[in-house]
PDB file of C-alpha atoms and ligand atoms in Angstrom:
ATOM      1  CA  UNK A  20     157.733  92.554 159.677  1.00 45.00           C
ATOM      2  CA  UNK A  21     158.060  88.974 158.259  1.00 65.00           C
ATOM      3  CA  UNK A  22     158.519  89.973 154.169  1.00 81.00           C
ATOM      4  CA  UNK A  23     161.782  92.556 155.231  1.00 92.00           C
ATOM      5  CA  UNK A  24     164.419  91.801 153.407  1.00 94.00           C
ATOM      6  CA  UNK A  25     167.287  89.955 154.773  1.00 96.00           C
ATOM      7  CA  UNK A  26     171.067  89.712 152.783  1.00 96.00           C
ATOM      8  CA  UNK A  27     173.574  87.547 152.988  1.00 94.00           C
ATOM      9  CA  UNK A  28     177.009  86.775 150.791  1.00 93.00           C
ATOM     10  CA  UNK A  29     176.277  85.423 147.227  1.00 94.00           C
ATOM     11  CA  UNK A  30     177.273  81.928 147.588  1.00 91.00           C
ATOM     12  CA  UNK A  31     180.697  80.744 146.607  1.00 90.00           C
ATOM     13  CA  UNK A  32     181.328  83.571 143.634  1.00 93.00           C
ATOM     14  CA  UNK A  33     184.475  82.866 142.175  1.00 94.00           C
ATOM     15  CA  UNK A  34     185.662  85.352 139.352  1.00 96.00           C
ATOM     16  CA  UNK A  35     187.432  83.884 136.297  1.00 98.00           C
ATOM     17  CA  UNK A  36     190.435  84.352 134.511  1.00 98.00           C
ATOM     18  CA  UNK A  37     189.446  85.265 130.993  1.00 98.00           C
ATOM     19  CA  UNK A  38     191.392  82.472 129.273  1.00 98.00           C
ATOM     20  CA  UNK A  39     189.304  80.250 131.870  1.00 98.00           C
ATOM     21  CA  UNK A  40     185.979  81.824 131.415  1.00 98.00           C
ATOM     22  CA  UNK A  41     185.921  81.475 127.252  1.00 98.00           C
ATOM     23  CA  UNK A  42     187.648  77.882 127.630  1.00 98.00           C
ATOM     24  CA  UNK A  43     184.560  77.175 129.983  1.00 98.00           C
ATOM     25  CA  UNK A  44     181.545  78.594 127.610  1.00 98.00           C
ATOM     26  CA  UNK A  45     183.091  77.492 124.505  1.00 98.00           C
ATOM     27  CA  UNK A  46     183.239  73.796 125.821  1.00 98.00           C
ATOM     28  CA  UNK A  47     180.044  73.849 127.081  1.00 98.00           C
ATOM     29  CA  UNK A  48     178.453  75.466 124.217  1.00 98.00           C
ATOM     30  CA  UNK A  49     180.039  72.843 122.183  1.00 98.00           C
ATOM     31  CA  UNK A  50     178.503  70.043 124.657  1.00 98.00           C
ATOM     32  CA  UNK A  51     175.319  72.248 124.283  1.00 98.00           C
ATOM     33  CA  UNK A  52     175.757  71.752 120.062  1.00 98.00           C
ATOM     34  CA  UNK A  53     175.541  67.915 120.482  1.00 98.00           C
ATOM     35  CA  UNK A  54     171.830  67.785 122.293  1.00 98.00           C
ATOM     36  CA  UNK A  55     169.428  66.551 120.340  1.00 98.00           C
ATOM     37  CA  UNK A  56     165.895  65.758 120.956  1.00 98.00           C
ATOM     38  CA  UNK A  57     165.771  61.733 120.661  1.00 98.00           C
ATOM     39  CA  UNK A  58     162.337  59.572 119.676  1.00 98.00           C
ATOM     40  CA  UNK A  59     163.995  56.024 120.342  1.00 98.00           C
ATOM     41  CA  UNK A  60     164.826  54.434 123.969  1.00 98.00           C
ATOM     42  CA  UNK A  61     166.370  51.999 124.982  1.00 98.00           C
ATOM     43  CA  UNK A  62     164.903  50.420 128.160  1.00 98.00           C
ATOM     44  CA  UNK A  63     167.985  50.337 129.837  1.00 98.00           C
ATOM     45  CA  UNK A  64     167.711  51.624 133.860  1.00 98.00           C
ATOM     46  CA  UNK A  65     169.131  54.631 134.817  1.00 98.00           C
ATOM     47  CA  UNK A  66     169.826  55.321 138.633  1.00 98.00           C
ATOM     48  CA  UNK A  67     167.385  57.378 140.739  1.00 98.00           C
ATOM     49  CA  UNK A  68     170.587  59.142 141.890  1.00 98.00           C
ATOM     50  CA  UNK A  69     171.090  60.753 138.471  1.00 98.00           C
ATOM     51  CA  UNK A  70     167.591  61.959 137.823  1.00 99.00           C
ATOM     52  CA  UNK A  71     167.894  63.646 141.411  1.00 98.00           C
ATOM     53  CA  UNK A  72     170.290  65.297 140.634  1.00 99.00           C
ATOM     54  CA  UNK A  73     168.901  67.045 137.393  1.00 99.00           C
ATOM     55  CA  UNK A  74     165.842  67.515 138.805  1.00 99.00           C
ATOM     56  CA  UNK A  75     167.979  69.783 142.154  1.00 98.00           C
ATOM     57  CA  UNK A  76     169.480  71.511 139.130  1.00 98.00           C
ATOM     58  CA  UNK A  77     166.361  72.310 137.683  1.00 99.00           C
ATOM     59  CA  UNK A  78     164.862  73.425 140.886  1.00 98.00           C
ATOM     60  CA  UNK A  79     167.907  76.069 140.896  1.00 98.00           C
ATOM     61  CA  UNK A  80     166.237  77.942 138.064  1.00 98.00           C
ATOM     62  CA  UNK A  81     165.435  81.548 138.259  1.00 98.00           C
ATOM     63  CA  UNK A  82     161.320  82.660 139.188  1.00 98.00           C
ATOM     64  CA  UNK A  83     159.074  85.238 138.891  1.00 96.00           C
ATOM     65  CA  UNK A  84     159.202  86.769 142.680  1.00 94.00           C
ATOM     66  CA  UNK A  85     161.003  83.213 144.031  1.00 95.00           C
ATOM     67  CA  UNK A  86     157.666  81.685 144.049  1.00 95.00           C
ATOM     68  CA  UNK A  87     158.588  78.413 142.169  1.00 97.00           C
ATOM     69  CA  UNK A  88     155.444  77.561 139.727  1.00 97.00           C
ATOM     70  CA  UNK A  89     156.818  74.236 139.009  1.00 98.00           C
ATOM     71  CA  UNK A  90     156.213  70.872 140.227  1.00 98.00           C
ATOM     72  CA  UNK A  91     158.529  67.404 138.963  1.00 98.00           C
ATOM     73  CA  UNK A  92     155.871  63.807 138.478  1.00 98.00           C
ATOM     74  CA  UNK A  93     158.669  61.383 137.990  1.00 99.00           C
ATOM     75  CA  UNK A  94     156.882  58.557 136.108  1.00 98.00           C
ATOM     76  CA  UNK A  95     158.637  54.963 136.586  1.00 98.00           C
ATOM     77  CA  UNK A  96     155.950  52.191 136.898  1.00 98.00           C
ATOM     78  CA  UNK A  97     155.240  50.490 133.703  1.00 98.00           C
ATOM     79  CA  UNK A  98     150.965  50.652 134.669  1.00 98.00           C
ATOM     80  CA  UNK A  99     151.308  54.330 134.718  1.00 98.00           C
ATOM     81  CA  UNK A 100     153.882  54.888 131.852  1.00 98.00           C
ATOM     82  CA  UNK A 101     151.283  52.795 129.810  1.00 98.00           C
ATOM     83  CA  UNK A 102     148.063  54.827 130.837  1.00 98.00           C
ATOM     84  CA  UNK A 103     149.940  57.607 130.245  1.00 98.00           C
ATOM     85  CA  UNK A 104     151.091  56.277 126.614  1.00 98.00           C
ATOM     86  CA  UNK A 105     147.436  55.195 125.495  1.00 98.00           C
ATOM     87  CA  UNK A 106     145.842  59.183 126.637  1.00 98.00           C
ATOM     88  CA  UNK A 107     148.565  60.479 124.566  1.00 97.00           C
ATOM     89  CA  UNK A 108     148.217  58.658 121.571  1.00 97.00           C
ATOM     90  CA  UNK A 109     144.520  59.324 121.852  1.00 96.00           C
ATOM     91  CA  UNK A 110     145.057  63.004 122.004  1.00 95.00           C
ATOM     92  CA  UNK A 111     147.854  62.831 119.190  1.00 95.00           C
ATOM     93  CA  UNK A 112     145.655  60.520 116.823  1.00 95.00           C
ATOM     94  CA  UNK A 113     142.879  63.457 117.329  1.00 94.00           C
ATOM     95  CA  UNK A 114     145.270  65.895 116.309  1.00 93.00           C
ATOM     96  CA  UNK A 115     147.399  64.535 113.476  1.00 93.00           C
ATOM     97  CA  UNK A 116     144.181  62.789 111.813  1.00 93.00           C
ATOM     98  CA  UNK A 117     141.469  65.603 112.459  1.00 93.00           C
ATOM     99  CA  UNK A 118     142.411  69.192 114.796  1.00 93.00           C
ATOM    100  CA  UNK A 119     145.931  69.890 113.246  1.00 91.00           C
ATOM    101  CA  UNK A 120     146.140  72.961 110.664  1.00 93.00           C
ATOM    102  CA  UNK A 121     147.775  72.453 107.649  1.00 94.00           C
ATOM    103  CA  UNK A 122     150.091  74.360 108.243  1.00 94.00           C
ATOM    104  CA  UNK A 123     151.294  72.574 111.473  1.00 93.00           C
ATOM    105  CA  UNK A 124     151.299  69.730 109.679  1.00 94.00           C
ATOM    106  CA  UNK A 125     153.966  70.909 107.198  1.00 94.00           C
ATOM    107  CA  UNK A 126     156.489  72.058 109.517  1.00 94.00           C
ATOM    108  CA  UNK A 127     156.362  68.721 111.520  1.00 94.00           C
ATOM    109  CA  UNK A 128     156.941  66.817 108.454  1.00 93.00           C
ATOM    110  CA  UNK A 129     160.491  67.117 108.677  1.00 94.00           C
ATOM    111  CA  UNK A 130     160.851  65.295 112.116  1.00 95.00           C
ATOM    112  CA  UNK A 131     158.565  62.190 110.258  1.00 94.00           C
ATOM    113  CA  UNK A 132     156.589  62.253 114.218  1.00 94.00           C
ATOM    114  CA  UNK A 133     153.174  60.614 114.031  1.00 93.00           C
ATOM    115  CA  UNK A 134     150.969  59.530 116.512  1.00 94.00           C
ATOM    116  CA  UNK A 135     152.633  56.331 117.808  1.00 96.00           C
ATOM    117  CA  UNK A 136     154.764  57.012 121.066  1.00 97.00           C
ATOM    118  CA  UNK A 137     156.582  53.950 122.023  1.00 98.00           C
ATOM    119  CA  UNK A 138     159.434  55.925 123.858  1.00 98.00           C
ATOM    120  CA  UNK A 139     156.000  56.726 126.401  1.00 98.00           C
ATOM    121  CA  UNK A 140     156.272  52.684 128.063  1.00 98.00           C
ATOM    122  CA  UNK A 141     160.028  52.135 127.271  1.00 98.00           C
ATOM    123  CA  UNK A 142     161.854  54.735 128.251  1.00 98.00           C
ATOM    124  CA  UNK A 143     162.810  54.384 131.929  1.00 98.00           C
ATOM    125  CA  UNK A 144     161.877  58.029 133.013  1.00 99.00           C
ATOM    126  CA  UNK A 145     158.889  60.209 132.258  1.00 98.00           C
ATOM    127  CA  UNK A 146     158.922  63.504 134.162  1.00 99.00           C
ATOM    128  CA  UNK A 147     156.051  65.522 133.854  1.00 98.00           C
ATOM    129  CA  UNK A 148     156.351  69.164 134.353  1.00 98.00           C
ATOM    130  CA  UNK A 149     153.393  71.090 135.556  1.00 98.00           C
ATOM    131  CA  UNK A 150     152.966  74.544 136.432  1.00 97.00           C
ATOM    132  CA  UNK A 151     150.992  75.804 139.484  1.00 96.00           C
ATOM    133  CA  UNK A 152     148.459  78.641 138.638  1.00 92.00           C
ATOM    134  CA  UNK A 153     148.512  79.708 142.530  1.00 92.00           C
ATOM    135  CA  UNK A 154     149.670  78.323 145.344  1.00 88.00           C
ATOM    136  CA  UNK A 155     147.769  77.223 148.234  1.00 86.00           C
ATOM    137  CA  UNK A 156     149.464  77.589 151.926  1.00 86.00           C
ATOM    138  CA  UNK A 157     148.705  75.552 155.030  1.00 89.00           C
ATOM    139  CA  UNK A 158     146.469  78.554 156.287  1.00 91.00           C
ATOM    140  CA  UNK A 159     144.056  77.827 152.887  1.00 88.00           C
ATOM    141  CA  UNK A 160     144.912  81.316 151.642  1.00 91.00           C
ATOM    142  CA  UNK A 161     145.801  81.844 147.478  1.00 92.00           C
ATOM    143  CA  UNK A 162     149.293  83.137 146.679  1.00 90.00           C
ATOM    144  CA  UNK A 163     148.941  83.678 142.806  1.00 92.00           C
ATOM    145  CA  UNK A 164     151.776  83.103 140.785  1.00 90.00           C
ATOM    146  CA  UNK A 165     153.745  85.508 138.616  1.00 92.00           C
ATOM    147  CA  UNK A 166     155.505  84.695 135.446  1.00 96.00           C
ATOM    148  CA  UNK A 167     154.836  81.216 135.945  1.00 96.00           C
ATOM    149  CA  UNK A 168     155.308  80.059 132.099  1.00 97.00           C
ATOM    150  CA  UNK A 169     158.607  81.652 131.620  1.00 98.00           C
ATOM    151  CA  UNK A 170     159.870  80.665 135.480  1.00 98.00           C
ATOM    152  CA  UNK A 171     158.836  76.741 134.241  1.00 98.00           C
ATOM    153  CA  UNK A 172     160.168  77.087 130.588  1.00 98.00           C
ATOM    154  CA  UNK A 173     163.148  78.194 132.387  1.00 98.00           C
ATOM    155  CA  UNK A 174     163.504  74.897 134.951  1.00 99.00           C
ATOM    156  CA  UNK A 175     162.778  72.494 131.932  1.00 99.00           C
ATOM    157  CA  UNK A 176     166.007  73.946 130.087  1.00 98.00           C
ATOM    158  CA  UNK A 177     167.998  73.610 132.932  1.00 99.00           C
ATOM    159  CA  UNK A 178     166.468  70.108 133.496  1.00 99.00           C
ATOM    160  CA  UNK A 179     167.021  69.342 129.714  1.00 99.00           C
ATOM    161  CA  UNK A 180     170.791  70.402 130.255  1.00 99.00           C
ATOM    162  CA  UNK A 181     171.245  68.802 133.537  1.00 99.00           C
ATOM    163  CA  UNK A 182     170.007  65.445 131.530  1.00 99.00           C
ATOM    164  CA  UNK A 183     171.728  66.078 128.720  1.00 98.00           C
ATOM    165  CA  UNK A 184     175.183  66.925 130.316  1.00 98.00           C
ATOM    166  CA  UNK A 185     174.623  63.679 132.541  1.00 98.00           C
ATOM    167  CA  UNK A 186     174.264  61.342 129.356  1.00 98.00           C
ATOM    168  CA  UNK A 187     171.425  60.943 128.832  1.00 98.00           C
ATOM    169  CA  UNK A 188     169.199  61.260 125.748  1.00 98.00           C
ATOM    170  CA  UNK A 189     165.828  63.476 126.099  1.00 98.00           C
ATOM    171  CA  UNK A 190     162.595  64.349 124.278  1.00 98.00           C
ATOM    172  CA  UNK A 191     160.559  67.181 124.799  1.00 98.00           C
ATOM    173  CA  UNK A 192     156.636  65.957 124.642  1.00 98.00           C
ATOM    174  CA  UNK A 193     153.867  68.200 124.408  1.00 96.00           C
ATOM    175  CA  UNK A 194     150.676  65.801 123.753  1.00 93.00           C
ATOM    176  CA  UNK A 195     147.992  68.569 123.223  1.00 88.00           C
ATOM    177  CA  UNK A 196     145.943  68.871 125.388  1.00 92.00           C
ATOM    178  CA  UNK A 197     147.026  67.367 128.424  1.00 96.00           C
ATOM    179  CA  UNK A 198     144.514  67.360 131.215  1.00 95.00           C
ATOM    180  CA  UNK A 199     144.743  63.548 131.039  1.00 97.00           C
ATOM    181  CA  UNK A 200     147.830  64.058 132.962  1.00 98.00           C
ATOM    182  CA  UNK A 201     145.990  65.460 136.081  1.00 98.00           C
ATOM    183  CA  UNK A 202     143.508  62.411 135.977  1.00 98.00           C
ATOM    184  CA  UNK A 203     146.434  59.127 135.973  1.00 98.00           C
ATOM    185  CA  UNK A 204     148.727  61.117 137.932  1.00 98.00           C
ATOM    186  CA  UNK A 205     145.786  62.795 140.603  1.00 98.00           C
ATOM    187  CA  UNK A 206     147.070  66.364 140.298  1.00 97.00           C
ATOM    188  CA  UNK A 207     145.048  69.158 141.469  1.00 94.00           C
ATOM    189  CA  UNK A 208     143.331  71.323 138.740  1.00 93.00           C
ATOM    190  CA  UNK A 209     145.742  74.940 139.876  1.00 93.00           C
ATOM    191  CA  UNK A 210     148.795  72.537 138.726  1.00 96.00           C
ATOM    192  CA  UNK A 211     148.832  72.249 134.945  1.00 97.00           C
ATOM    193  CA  UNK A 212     150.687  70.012 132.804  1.00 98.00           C
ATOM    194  CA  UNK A 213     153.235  71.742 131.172  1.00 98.00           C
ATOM    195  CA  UNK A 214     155.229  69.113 129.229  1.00 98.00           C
ATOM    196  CA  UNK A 215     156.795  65.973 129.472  1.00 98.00           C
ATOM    197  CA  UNK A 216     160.097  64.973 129.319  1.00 98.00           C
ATOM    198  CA  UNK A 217     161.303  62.003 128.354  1.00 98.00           C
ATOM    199  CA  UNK A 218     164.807  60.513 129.794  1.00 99.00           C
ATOM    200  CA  UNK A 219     167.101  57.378 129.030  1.00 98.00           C
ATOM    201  CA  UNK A 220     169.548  55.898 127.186  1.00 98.00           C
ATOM    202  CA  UNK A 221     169.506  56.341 123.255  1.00 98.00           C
ATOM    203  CA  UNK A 222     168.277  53.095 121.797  1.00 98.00           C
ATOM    204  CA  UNK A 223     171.253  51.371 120.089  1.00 98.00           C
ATOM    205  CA  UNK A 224     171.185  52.493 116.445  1.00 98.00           C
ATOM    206  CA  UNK A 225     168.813  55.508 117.017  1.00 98.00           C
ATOM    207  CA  UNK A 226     168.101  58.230 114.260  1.00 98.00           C
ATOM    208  CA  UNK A 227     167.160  61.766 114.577  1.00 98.00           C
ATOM    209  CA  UNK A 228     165.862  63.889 111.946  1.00 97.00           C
ATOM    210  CA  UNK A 229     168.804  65.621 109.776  1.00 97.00           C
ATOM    211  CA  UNK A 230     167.407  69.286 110.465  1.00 97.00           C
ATOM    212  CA  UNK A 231     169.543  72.206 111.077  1.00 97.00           C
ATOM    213  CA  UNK A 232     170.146  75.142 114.191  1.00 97.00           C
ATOM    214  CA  UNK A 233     169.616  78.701 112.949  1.00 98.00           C
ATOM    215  CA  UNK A 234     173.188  80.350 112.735  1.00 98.00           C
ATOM    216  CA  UNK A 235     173.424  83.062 115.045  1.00 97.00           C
ATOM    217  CA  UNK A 236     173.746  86.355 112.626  1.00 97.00           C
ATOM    218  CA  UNK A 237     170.095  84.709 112.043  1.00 98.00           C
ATOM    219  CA  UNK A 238     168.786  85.121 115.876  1.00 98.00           C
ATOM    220  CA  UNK A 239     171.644  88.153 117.123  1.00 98.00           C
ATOM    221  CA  UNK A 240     171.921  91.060 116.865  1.00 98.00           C
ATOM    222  CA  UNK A 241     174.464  93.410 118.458  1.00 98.00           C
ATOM    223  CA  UNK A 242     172.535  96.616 118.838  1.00 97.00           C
ATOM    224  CA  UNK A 243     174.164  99.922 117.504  1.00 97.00           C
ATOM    225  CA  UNK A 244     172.511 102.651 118.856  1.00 96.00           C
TER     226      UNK A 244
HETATM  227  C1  LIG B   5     157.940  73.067 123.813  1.00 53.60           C
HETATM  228  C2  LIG B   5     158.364  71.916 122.970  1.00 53.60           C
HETATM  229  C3  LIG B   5     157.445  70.939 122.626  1.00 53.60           C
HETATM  230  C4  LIG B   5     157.836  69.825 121.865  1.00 53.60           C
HETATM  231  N1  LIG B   5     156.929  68.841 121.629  1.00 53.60           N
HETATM  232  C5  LIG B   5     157.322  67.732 120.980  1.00 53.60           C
HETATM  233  C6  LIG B   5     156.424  66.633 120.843  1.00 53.60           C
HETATM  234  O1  LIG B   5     155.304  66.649 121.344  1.00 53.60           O
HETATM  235  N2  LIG B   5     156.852  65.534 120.146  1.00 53.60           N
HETATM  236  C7  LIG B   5     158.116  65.461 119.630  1.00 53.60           C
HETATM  237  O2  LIG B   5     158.442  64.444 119.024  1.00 53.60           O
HETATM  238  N3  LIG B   5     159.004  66.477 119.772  1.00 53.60           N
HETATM  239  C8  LIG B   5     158.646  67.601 120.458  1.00 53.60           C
HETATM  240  N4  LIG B   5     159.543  68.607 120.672  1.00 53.60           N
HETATM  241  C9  LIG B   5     160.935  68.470 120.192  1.00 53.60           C
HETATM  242  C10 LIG B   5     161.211  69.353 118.987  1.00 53.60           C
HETATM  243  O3  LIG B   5     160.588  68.806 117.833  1.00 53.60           O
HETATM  244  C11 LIG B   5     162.723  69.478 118.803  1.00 53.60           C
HETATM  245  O4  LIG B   5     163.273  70.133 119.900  1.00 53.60           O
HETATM  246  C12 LIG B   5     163.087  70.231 117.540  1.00 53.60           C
HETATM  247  O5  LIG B   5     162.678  69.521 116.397  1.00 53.60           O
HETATM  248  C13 LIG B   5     164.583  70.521 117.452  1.00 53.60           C
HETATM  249  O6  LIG B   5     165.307  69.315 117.481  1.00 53.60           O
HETATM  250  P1  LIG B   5     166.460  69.085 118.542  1.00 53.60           P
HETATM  251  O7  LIG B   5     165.828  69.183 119.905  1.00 53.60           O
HETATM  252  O8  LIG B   5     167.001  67.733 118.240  1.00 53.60           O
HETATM  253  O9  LIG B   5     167.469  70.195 118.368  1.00 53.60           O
HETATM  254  C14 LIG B   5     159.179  69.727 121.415  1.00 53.60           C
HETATM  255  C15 LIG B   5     160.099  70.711 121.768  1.00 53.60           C
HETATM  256  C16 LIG B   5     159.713  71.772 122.538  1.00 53.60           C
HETATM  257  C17 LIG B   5     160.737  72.801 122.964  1.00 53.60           C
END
């Protein structure tokens, strides 16, 4: 009976006082309040160490029956970063000059993104996320994957925090499409790029775009039966 369940203790629980546990979420809300998504790098290294350690955190995520759809291409070597740069800015050239709507168009205009992507060759770190459709085990037999979108959206926010909470400045990159990705970095077709993120130091002097968060009696709502 190898799938029976087995139990142990959940791991080092520690209840809160209450004074602790709102000191704790407002500070890291407010630590939350200060990401932003940054489009200028600085070249600067960052240790290996660090990037570890966000990536373990992002590994800790939640998934749809444990099965862990996500897999972590950390992107270093200035050949690849390049390739990777030049398929991008193919794609993005496509879609700002000829595939985008109208209508996606206007609500990018705000950020003032086009198709150049610098940050691609001189930020230190690109990780690209990818997804796994199925999974194949050492016996050749398919596991499929469940929930494999929300498991990964899920990992990337933690990975975004972990990154974030370390120091470090992120963007969020979604070149559309991506298969390129599979190609430079020789990924199997059942793992699909998801996104990529981007991680360094904030160039010195670097802008973002002066947009605003939705307040919360926008997104909430307490329901009243
Ligand atoms: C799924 C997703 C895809 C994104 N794709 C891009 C992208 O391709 N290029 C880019 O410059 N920003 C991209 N962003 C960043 C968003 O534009 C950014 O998060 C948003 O404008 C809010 O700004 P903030 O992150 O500074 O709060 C993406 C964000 C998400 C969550």
């Amino acid at each position: 009976m190898t799938n029976a369940p087995q139990f142990i203790d959940l791991p080092d629980y520690q209840e809160l006082p209450i004074e602790e546990m709102l000191r704790r979420a407002q500070t890291f809300s407010r630590e939350m309040q200060r990401r932003r998504t940054v489009r200028e790098f600085s070249s600067r290294p960052v240790a290996r160490e660090v990037i570890e350690h966000c990536l373990q955190a992002a590994a800790s995520a939640p998934s749809g029956a444990n099965l862990q759809p996500w897999r972590f291409v950390v992107v270093t070597d200035p050949a690849t970063k390049r390739k990777i740069r030049l398929a991008a800015e193919a794609e993005e050239r496509d879609f700002y000059e000829r595939r985008a709507p109208r209508e996606w168009l206007d609500v990018l205009a705000v950020l003032g993104t086009d198709a150049n992507k610098p940050f691609l060759e001189i930020a230190p770190y690109l990780i690209v996320v990818l997804r796994t459709t199925h999974e194949v085990r050492p016996d050749g037999s398919i596991v499929k994957q469940y929930y494999s979108a929300e498991s990964v959206g899920i990992a990337t926010g933690l990975l975004l925090t972990a990154l974030h909470v370390a120091g470090l400045a992120t963007l969020t990159h979604t070149p559309s499409p991506m298969h390129f990705l599979n190609q430079i970095l020789n990924r199997p077709s059942h793992e699909r790029p998801f996104l990529i993120v981007v991680a360094g130091y904030p160039a010195p002097g670097a802008k973002v775009p002066a947009i605003a968060r939705k307040h919360l009696e926008e997104i909430v709502t307490w329901h009243q039966p």
